[in-house]
Amino acid sequence: MNQSPARKGRSWFWPGLFVVLIGLGALVYEWRQFEPWGTAHLGSWVASADPWLEAHAGSFMKAGPTKTPAQDAAAKPKGPAAVPVSVAQAKVGAFPVVLTGLGTVDAYNSVLIRSRVDGQIVKLNFKEGDLVEKDDVLVEIDPRPYQAALEQAQAKKQQDQATLANSKRDLERYTSLAKSDYATRQQLDTQTSQVAQLTAQIAADQAAIDNAQTQLDYTTIKAPIKGRVGFRLVDLGNIVNASATTGIVQINQIKPISVIFTQPEDFLPQISDGLAKGPLPVEALSTDGSQVYAEGRLEVFNNEVDASSGTIRLKATFPNADKKLWPGLSVSTRMTVATRDNVVIVPASAVQRGQAGFYAYVVGPDNKAEARNLKITLMNSKEAVIDDGIKSDETVVTGGQYRLQNGTPLDFKTAAEKTASAEQ
């Protein structure tokens, strides 16, 4: 069935109207550019499409949004926002050359107290953990057998002395008789020999007395050093032997005290050169480095390098007045072997590591980030020595680097600005 021309016209009306409305939306979006032209021509153009649109074109024109100049300026695209960072200024100063290592605390002197004679322990004059002085009596062993041996040796000497006195008188008589030919030469020689033998015997008797006295003295065991005693290894009443290796108790001297630690063999020349100039300061720390236990100095390094590990052993001595160091304790060590003067120093937090090595961000012109490759020879947990890449008067970024690249605007406060803000 064929449609009339009027019906066909109405069927195209609404699609046409939809197309026109889309065009109007685009015109409204760019209204500022097209407003003069649209006011003059849009009405007649719409009128050619449909009388109804002509009647309402004015209302469409007035319904478009209008903007102030300030709003137009705000709508314009802006550059990248400034990134908040923390900064610090590079400085020139002295930087200590520090070698770190691991070590073990060792008693300055350690003595295992053992008996030098056989016998029963009759007295223990110490308590476990006591601090004892040199020559304090620690242990007493039953002295009676050794006292008897001493007295026997003394009696033997007295007996031989009496015999010697009698022999000397006989020698005098034989000498007088020999002059008158009443005694033979042989009798005189025999008596002279006997006197010599008895004299030697008395000397042997004295040696026996000295030995017996020494054995008796050994029944009283004294502390050979000042130190702290540990757990007793033998209880009161037990029999001890001179051949026993277990001992009775151990004394450790802890004031002063030593730390044995190692360093790679590559550092031996630096250590040797530093020690030749004077004592090298050494710090003993907890193994995690969070606490400094004591400060001391390097005493000596071993006379050979351990070929299996490529390290050398060193010994440092600490006063240990507060007794924080204890034999057997594991510690970290920090030893200063030299000091570099007049070097550029930056905070360690400014140093980053990339594929090409170390780098840092410097505050460049117009407060924008500038990446610099660095040459670093010394660095610790707090600071780094910059041999090349940063000058002493430059400011480096110490925090917030993960959002930076070359040219990124920076938002920061200098140390002076922070101080001024805090005072306000």
Short mmCIF file of C-alpha atoms in Angstrom, two decimals, residues 14-234:
data_model
loop_
_atom_site.label_atom_id
_atom_site.label_comp_id
_atom_site.label_asym_id
_atom_site.label_seq_id
_atom_site.Cartn_x
_atom_site.Cartn_y
_atom_site.Cartn_z
CA TRP A 14 11.46 12.97 13.80
CA PRO A 15 14.74 11.51 12.50
CA GLY A 16 15.57 14.89 11.09
CA LEU A 17 14.70 16.53 14.37
CA PHE A 18 17.06 14.13 16.22
CA VAL A 19 19.93 15.01 13.88
CA VAL A 20 19.31 18.70 14.36
CA LEU A 21 19.29 18.35 18.16
CA ILE A 22 22.66 16.58 18.09
CA GLY A 23 24.06 19.43 16.04
CA LEU A 24 22.66 21.92 18.51
CA GLY A 25 24.36 20.08 21.39
CA ALA A 26 27.71 20.38 19.64
CA LEU A 27 27.09 24.05 19.04
CA VAL A 28 26.26 24.62 22.68
CA TYR A 29 29.50 22.91 23.78
CA GLU A 30 31.56 25.29 21.67
CA TRP A 31 29.19 28.17 22.20
CA ARG A 32 31.80 30.78 22.90
CA GLN A 33 33.42 30.34 19.48
CA PHE A 34 30.21 29.98 17.52
CA GLU A 35 27.85 32.31 19.41
CA PRO A 36 28.08 35.35 17.03
CA TRP A 37 27.58 33.24 13.93
CA GLY A 38 24.85 31.13 15.53
CA THR A 39 22.81 34.16 16.56
CA ALA A 40 22.83 35.53 13.04
CA HIS A 41 22.26 32.39 10.98
CA LEU A 42 20.92 29.52 13.07
CA GLY A 43 17.34 30.79 13.10
CA SER A 44 17.00 30.93 9.32
CA TRP A 45 18.71 27.56 8.93
CA VAL A 46 16.36 25.89 11.37
CA ALA A 47 13.37 27.59 9.72
CA SER A 48 14.16 25.84 6.49
CA ALA A 49 13.93 22.52 8.27
CA ASP A 50 10.68 22.99 10.14
CA PRO A 51 8.43 25.85 11.30
CA TRP A 52 8.32 24.48 14.85
CA LEU A 53 12.10 24.59 15.21
CA GLU A 54 12.08 28.17 13.94
CA ALA A 55 9.63 29.12 16.65
CA HIS A 56 11.79 27.60 19.41
CA ALA A 57 15.31 28.30 18.14
CA GLY A 58 15.63 31.36 20.36
CA SER A 59 14.96 29.34 23.49
CA PHE A 60 17.65 26.80 22.48
CA MET A 61 20.09 29.64 21.98
CA LYS A 62 19.39 31.11 25.41
CA ALA A 63 19.60 27.76 27.17
CA GLY A 64 23.34 27.34 26.38
CA PRO A 65 25.83 27.71 29.32
CA THR A 66 27.86 30.88 29.71
CA LYS A 67 31.31 31.17 31.42
CA THR A 68 33.21 33.98 33.11
CA PRO A 69 36.84 34.75 32.12
CA ALA A 70 38.07 33.28 35.43
CA GLN A 71 36.21 30.06 34.71
CA ASP A 72 37.65 29.99 31.22
CA ALA A 73 41.18 30.36 32.64
CA ALA A 74 40.58 27.58 35.16
CA ALA A 75 39.34 25.31 32.42
CA LYS A 76 42.55 25.60 30.45
CA PRO A 77 44.98 22.60 30.76
CA LYS A 78 47.64 22.97 33.50
CA GLY A 79 51.20 21.57 33.82
CA PRO A 80 52.11 18.67 36.17
CA ALA A 81 51.48 19.34 39.86
CA ALA A 82 54.45 19.92 42.17
CA VAL A 83 55.46 16.82 44.13
CA PRO A 84 56.01 17.30 47.88
CA VAL A 85 59.50 16.16 48.89
CA SER A 86 61.97 16.58 51.72
CA VAL A 87 65.38 18.04 50.97
CA ALA A 88 68.79 18.65 52.53
CA GLN A 89 71.87 20.58 51.49
CA ALA A 90 75.14 18.86 50.66
CA LYS A 91 77.95 19.82 53.02
CA VAL A 92 81.73 19.67 53.18
CA GLY A 93 83.24 17.97 56.21
CA ALA A 94 85.24 15.09 57.64
CA PHE A 95 84.06 11.54 57.12
CA PRO A 96 85.40 8.60 59.18
CA VAL A 97 86.47 5.48 57.30
CA VAL A 98 84.71 2.77 59.29
CA LEU A 99 85.04 -1.01 58.92
CA THR A 100 82.25 -3.16 60.31
CA GLY A 101 82.52 -6.77 61.37
CA LEU A 102 81.26 -9.52 63.64
CA GLY A 103 83.00 -10.81 66.72
CA THR A 104 82.77 -12.60 70.04
CA VAL A 105 83.53 -11.26 73.49
CA ASP A 106 86.42 -13.07 75.15
CA ALA A 107 87.72 -12.81 78.72
CA TYR A 108 90.88 -10.73 78.95
CA ASN A 109 92.31 -13.55 81.08
CA SER A 110 90.67 -16.87 81.85
CA VAL A 111 91.91 -19.43 84.39
CA LEU A 112 90.56 -22.89 85.11
CA ILE A 113 91.25 -23.54 88.78
CA ARG A 114 92.59 -27.06 89.28
CA SER A 115 94.17 -28.85 92.19
CA ARG A 116 97.91 -29.50 92.02
CA VAL A 117 97.74 -32.18 94.71
CA ASP A 118 95.51 -35.13 95.47
CA GLY A 119 93.13 -34.84 98.39
CA GLN A 120 89.67 -34.13 99.72
CA ILE A 121 88.10 -30.67 99.47
CA VAL A 122 87.37 -29.52 103.01
CA LYS A 123 86.38 -25.92 102.29
CA LEU A 124 85.07 -23.79 99.44
CA ASN A 125 85.53 -20.09 100.16
CA PHE A 126 83.59 -18.65 97.24
CA LYS A 127 80.06 -18.45 95.94
CA GLU A 128 79.21 -18.98 92.33
CA GLY A 129 79.32 -15.67 90.48
CA ASP A 130 81.49 -13.94 93.08
CA LEU A 131 83.97 -11.28 92.06
CA VAL A 132 87.27 -12.32 93.60
CA GLU A 133 90.55 -10.51 94.05
CA LYS A 134 93.97 -11.87 93.25
CA ASP A 135 95.32 -14.16 96.03
CA ASP A 136 91.90 -14.69 97.61
CA VAL A 137 91.67 -18.23 99.07
CA LEU A 138 89.17 -20.17 97.00
CA VAL A 139 89.58 -23.84 97.98
CA GLU A 140 91.16 -25.72 100.88
CA ILE A 141 92.20 -29.37 100.54
CA ASP A 142 92.84 -31.63 103.53
CA PRO A 143 96.43 -30.64 104.48
CA ARG A 144 97.19 -33.37 107.04
CA PRO A 145 99.02 -35.83 104.77
CA TYR A 146 101.19 -33.04 103.39
CA GLN A 147 101.82 -31.55 106.80
CA ALA A 148 103.05 -34.95 107.97
CA ALA A 149 105.31 -35.28 104.93
CA LEU A 150 106.80 -31.89 105.70
CA GLU A 151 107.48 -32.76 109.30
CA GLN A 152 109.05 -36.05 108.24
CA ALA A 153 111.40 -34.24 105.86
CA GLN A 154 112.31 -31.78 108.56
CA ALA A 155 113.07 -34.61 111.01
CA LYS A 156 115.20 -36.35 108.43
CA LYS A 157 117.25 -33.22 108.00
CA GLN A 158 117.74 -32.86 111.74
CA GLN A 159 118.89 -36.48 111.93
CA ASP A 160 121.38 -35.99 109.14
CA GLN A 161 122.61 -32.77 110.66
CA ALA A 162 123.40 -34.61 113.93
CA THR A 163 125.25 -37.32 112.01
CA LEU A 164 127.17 -34.67 110.09
CA ALA A 165 128.22 -32.94 113.32
CA ASN A 166 129.57 -36.22 114.68
CA SER A 167 131.39 -36.96 111.43
CA LYS A 168 133.02 -33.55 111.48
CA ARG A 169 134.34 -34.17 115.01
CA ASP A 170 135.73 -37.57 113.91
CA LEU A 171 137.38 -35.87 110.95
CA GLU A 172 139.10 -33.42 113.29
CA ARG A 173 140.42 -36.30 115.45
CA TYR A 174 141.64 -38.26 112.41
CA THR A 175 143.36 -35.19 111.11
CA SER A 176 145.18 -34.69 114.43
CA LEU A 177 146.15 -38.39 114.67
CA ALA A 178 147.39 -38.46 111.10
CA LYS A 179 149.87 -35.72 111.90
CA SER A 180 151.40 -37.96 114.60
CA ASP A 181 151.14 -41.02 112.37
CA TYR A 182 148.55 -42.56 114.69
CA ALA A 183 145.99 -42.68 111.86
CA THR A 184 146.52 -43.86 108.36
CA ARG A 185 145.98 -41.74 105.31
CA GLN A 186 143.17 -44.02 104.21
CA GLN A 187 141.24 -43.49 107.45
CA LEU A 188 141.55 -39.72 107.03
CA ASP A 189 140.32 -39.83 103.44
CA THR A 190 137.37 -42.06 104.36
CA GLN A 191 136.28 -39.71 107.12
CA THR A 192 136.61 -36.68 104.84
CA SER A 193 134.40 -38.38 102.25
CA GLN A 194 131.79 -39.21 104.85
CA VAL A 195 131.56 -35.59 105.96
CA ALA A 196 131.07 -34.51 102.33
CA GLN A 197 128.34 -37.11 101.82
CA LEU A 198 126.47 -35.99 104.92
CA THR A 199 126.75 -32.36 103.85
CA ALA A 200 125.19 -33.27 100.50
CA GLN A 201 122.52 -35.29 102.25
CA ILE A 202 121.50 -32.30 104.31
CA ALA A 203 121.16 -30.28 101.12
CA ALA A 204 118.91 -33.04 99.75
CA ASP A 205 116.95 -33.00 102.99
CA GLN A 206 116.38 -29.27 102.58
CA ALA A 207 115.14 -29.84 99.05
CA ALA A 208 112.74 -32.47 100.34
CA ILE A 209 111.52 -30.01 102.96
CA ASP A 210 110.98 -27.35 100.30
CA ASN A 211 109.04 -29.82 98.16
CA ALA A 212 106.92 -30.93 101.10
CA GLN A 213 106.22 -27.31 101.96
CA THR A 214 105.20 -26.63 98.39
CA GLN A 215 102.84 -29.60 98.37
CA LEU A 216 101.36 -28.36 101.61
CA ASP A 217 100.93 -24.89 100.15
CA TYR A 218 99.09 -26.41 97.19
CA THR A 219 96.35 -27.57 99.55
CA THR A 220 95.33 -23.92 99.77
CA ILE A 221 94.21 -22.78 96.31
CA LYS A 222 94.29 -19.02 95.71
CA ALA A 223 92.91 -16.89 92.89
CA PRO A 224 95.74 -16.16 90.43
CA ILE A 225 93.86 -13.19 88.89
CA LYS A 226 91.10 -10.77 89.71
CA GLY A 227 87.87 -11.81 88.07
CA ARG A 228 84.47 -13.40 88.33
CA VAL A 229 84.04 -17.06 89.21
CA GLY A 230 81.55 -19.21 87.36
CA PHE A 231 79.68 -22.35 88.36
CA ARG A 232 81.66 -24.71 90.57
CA LEU A 233 82.55 -27.94 88.85
CA VAL A 234 83.29 -29.94 92.01
#
